[in-house]
Short mmCIF file of C-alpha atoms in Angstrom, two decimals:
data_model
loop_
_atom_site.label_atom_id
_atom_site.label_comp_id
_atom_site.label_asym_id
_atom_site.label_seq_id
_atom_site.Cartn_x
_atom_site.Cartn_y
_atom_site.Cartn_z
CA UNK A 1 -31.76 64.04 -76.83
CA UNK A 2 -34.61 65.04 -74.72
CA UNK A 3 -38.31 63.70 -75.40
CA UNK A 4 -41.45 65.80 -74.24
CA UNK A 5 -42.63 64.69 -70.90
CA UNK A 6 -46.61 63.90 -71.49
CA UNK A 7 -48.34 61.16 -73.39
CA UNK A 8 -49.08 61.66 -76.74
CA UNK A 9 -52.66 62.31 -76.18
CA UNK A 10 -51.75 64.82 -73.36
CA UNK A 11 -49.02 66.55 -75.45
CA UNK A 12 -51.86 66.67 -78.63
CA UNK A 13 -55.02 67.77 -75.76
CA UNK A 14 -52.25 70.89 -74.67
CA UNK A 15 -51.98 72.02 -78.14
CA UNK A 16 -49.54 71.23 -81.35
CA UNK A 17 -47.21 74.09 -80.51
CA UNK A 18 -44.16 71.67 -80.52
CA UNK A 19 -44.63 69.77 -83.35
CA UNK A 20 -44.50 73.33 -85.26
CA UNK A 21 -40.75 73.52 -84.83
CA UNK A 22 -39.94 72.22 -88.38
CA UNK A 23 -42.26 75.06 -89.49
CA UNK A 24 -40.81 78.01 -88.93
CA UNK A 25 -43.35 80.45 -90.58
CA UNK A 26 -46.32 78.36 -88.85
CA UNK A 27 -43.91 78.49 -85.55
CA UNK A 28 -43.70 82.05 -85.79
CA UNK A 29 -47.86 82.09 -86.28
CA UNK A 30 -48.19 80.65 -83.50
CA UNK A 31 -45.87 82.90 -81.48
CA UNK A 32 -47.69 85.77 -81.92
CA UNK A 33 -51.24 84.37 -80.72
CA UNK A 34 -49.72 82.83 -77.70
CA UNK A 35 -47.92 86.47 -76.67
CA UNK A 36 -51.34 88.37 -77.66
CA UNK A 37 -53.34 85.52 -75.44
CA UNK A 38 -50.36 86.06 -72.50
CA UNK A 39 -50.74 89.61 -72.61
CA UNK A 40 -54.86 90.21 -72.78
CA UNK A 41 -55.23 87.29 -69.89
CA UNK A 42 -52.64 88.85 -67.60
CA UNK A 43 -54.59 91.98 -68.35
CA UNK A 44 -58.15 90.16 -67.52
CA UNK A 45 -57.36 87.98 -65.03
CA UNK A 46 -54.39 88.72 -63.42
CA UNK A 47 -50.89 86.91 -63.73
CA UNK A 48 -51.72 83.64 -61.20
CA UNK A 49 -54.90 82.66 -62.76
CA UNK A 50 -54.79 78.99 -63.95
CA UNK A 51 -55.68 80.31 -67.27
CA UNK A 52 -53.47 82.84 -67.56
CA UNK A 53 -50.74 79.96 -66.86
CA UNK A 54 -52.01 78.09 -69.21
CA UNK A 55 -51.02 80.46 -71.89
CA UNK A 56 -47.66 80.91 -70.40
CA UNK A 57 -46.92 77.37 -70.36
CA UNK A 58 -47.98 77.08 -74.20
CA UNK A 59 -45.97 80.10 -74.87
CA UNK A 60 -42.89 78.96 -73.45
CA UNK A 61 -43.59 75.52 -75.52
CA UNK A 62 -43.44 78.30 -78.59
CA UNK A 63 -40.27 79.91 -77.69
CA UNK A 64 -38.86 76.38 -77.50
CA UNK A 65 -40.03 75.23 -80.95
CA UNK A 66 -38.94 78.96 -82.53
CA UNK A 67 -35.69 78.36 -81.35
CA UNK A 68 -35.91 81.54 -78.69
CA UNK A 69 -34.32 78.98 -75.59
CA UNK A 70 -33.08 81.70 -73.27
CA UNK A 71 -36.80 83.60 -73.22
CA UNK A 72 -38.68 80.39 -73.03
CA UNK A 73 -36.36 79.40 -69.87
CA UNK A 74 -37.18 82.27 -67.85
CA UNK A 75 -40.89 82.15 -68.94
CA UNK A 76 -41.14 78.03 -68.09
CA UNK A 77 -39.31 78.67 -65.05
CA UNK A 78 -41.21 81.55 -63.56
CA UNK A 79 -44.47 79.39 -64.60
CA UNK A 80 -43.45 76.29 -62.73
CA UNK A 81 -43.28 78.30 -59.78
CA UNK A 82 -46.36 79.78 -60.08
CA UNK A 83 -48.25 77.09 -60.88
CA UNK A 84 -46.45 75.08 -57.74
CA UNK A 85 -47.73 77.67 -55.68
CA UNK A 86 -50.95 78.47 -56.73
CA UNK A 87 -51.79 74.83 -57.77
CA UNK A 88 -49.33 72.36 -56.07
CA UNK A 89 -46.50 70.34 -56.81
CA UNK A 90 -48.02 67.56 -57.88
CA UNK A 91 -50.71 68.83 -59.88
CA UNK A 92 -50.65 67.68 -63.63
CA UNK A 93 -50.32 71.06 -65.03
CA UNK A 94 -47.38 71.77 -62.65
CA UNK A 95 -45.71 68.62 -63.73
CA UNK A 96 -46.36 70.05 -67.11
CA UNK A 97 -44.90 72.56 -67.02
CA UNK A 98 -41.73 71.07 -65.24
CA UNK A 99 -41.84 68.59 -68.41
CA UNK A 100 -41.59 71.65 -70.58
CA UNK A 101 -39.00 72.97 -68.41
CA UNK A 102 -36.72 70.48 -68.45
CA UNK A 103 -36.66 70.13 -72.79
CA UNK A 104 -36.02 73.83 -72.44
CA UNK A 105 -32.61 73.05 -69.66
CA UNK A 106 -31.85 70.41 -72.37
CA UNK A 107 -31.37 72.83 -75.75
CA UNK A 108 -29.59 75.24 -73.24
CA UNK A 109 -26.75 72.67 -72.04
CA UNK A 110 -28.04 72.46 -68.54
CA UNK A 111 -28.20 68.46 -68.89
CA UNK A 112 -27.62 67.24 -64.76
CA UNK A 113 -30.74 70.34 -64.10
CA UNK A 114 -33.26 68.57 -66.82
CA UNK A 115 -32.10 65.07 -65.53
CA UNK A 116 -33.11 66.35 -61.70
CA UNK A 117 -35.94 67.87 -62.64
CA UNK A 118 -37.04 65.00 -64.73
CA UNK A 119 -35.97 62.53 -61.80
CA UNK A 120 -38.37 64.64 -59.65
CA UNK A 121 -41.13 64.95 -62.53
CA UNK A 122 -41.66 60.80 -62.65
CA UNK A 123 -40.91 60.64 -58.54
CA UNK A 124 -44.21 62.60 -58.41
CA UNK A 125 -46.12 60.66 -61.38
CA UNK A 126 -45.25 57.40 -59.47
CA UNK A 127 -46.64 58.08 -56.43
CA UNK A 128 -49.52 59.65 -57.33
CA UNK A 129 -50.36 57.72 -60.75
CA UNK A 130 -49.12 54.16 -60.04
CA UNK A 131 -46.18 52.91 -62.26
CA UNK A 132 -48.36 52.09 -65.26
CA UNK A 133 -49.72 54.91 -66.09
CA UNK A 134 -49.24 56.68 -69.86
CA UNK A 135 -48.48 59.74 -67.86
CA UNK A 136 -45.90 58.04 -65.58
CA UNK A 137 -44.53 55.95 -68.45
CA UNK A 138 -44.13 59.25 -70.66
CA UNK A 139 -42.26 61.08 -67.86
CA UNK A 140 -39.89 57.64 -67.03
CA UNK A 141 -38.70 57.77 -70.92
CA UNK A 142 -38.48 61.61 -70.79
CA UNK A 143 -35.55 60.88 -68.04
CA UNK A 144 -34.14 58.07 -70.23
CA UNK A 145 -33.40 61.23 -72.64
CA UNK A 146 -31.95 62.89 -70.00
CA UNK A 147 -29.52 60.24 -69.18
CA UNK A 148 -28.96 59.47 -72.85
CA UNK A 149 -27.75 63.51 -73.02
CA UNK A 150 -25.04 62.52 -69.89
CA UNK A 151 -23.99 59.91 -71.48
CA UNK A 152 -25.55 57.57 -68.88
CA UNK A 153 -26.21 55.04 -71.72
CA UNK A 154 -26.60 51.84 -69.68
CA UNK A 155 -28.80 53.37 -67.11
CA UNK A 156 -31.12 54.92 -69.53
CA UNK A 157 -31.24 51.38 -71.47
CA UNK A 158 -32.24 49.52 -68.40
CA UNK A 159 -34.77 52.45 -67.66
CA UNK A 160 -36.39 52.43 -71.04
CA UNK A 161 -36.44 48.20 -70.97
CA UNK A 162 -38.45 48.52 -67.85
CA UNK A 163 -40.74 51.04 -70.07
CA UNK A 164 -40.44 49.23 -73.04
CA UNK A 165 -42.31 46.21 -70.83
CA UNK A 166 -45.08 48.20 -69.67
CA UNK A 167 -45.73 49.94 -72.52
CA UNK A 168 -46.52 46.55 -73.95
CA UNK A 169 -48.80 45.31 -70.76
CA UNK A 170 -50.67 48.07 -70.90
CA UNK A 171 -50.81 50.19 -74.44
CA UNK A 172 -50.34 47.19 -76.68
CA UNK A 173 -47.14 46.18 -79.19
CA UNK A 174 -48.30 48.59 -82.31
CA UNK A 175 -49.29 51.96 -80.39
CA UNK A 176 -47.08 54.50 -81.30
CA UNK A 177 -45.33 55.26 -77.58
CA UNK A 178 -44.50 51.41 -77.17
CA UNK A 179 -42.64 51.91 -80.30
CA UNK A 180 -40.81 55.03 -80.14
CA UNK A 181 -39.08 53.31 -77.18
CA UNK A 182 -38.78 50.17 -78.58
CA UNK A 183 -37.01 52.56 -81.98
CA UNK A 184 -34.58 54.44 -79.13
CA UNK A 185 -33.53 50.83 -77.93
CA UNK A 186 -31.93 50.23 -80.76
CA UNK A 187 -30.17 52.86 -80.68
CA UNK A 188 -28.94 52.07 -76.76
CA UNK A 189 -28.11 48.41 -77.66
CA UNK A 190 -25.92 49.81 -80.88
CA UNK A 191 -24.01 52.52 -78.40
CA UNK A 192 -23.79 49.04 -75.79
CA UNK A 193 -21.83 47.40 -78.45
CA UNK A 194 -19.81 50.86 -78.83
CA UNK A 195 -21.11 52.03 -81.84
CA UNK A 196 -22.22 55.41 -82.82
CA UNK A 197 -24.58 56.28 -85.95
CA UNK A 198 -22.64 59.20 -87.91
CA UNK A 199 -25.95 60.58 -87.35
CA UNK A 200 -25.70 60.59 -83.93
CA UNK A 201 -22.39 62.20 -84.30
CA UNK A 202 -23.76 65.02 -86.76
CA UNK A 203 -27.26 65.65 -84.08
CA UNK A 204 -24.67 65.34 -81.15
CA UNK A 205 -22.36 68.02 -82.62
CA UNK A 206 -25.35 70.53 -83.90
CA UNK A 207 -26.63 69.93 -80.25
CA UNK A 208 -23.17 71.14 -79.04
CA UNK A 209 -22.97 74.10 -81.02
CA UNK A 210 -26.55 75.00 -80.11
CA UNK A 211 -25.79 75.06 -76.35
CA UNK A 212 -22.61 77.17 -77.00
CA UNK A 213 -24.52 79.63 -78.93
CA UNK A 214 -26.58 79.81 -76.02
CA UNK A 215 -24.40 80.35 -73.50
CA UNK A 216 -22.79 83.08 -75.49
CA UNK A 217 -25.85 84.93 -75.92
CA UNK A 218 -26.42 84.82 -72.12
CA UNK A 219 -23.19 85.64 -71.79
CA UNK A 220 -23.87 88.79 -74.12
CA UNK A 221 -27.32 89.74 -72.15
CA UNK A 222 -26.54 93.09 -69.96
CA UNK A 223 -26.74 91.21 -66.06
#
């Protein structure tokens, strides 16, 4: 279980790609105008202009939420290094598109990469955003779904307390981010006591089949 890296304003200011995934005609939609915007701003401006990563970065976010995991790998990956090179590591559009990357590692089974790169992701936002910040705090409870897809229970509940308490200090009891972590503690503290949803079971084993499907088609792909 792997939560998008960015603040819900940030995630909402990049676009509402993602939340199209439970739409799969509007998903689709939406894959189109990304590939046409891709393809005419690699054609105007070249294939390292910010701009021009900007589209790739919301593409790849559309091959996620269409369900197209291997193509929006190699898309988020080539972006992140782009975007490291031409704007930095520890630029916020970099990190975003490492956030992006590492939901993508996640649907493809490669859970210890998206819990590095995630580990790396709030390393950055720490040290240049403080610990408080929404940015910092969003990345910090992306890697608590990281370590919740290991298995790392306990770590990830102590690491989403510690969000859980700033969340409170500094967005408030009611706003929405404060309580999606405070909703996935409950869900910690019932797997603490050694209890598992059949839910859980039923998302964990759909999440299990989906990685196996993908390694079979990229075991299928001509190398």
């Amino acid at each position: 279980m792997l939560f998008d890296g960015g603040s819900l304003a940030r995630t909402r200011r990049r676009g509402d790609n993602a939340g199209m995934a439970g739409d799969d005609g509007r998903a689709q939609v939406q894959l189109e105008l990304d590939e046409d915007t891709l393809g005419r701003r690699r054609r105007d401006l070249g294939e390292d202009h910010p701009d021009t990563l900007a589209s790739a970065d919301a593409l790849a976010v559309s091959l996620r939420a269409a369900g197209e995991y291997q193509a929006a790998r190699e898309l988020g990956e080539d972006t992140l290094a782009r975007r490291r090179r031409v704007l930095g590591e520890d630029h916020p559009d970099t990190l975003a598109s490492a956030s992006n990357l590492v939901m993508i590692l996640g649907r493809v089974g490669e859970e210890q990469a998206a819990r590095e790169l995630a580990e790396d992701i709030l390393a950055r936002r720490r040290r240049v955003l403080g610990e408080d910040h929404p940015d910092t705090l969003a990345a910090a409870f992306q890697l608590v779904g990281a370590l919740f897809g290991l298995g790392e229970h306990h770590a990830a509940r102590e690491l989403n307390d510690d969000i859980i308490a700033r969340r409170r200090r500094v967005l408030g009891d009611e706003h929405p981010e404060t309580m999606m972590a405070g909703a996935f503690d409950l869900i910690l503290r019932g797997l603490d006591l050694g209890g598992e949803p059949g839910w859980m079971a039923a998302l964990r084993e759909a999440s299990k089949r989906r990685q196996q499907e993908a390694r079979e088609l990229n075991e299928d792909e001509p190398g």
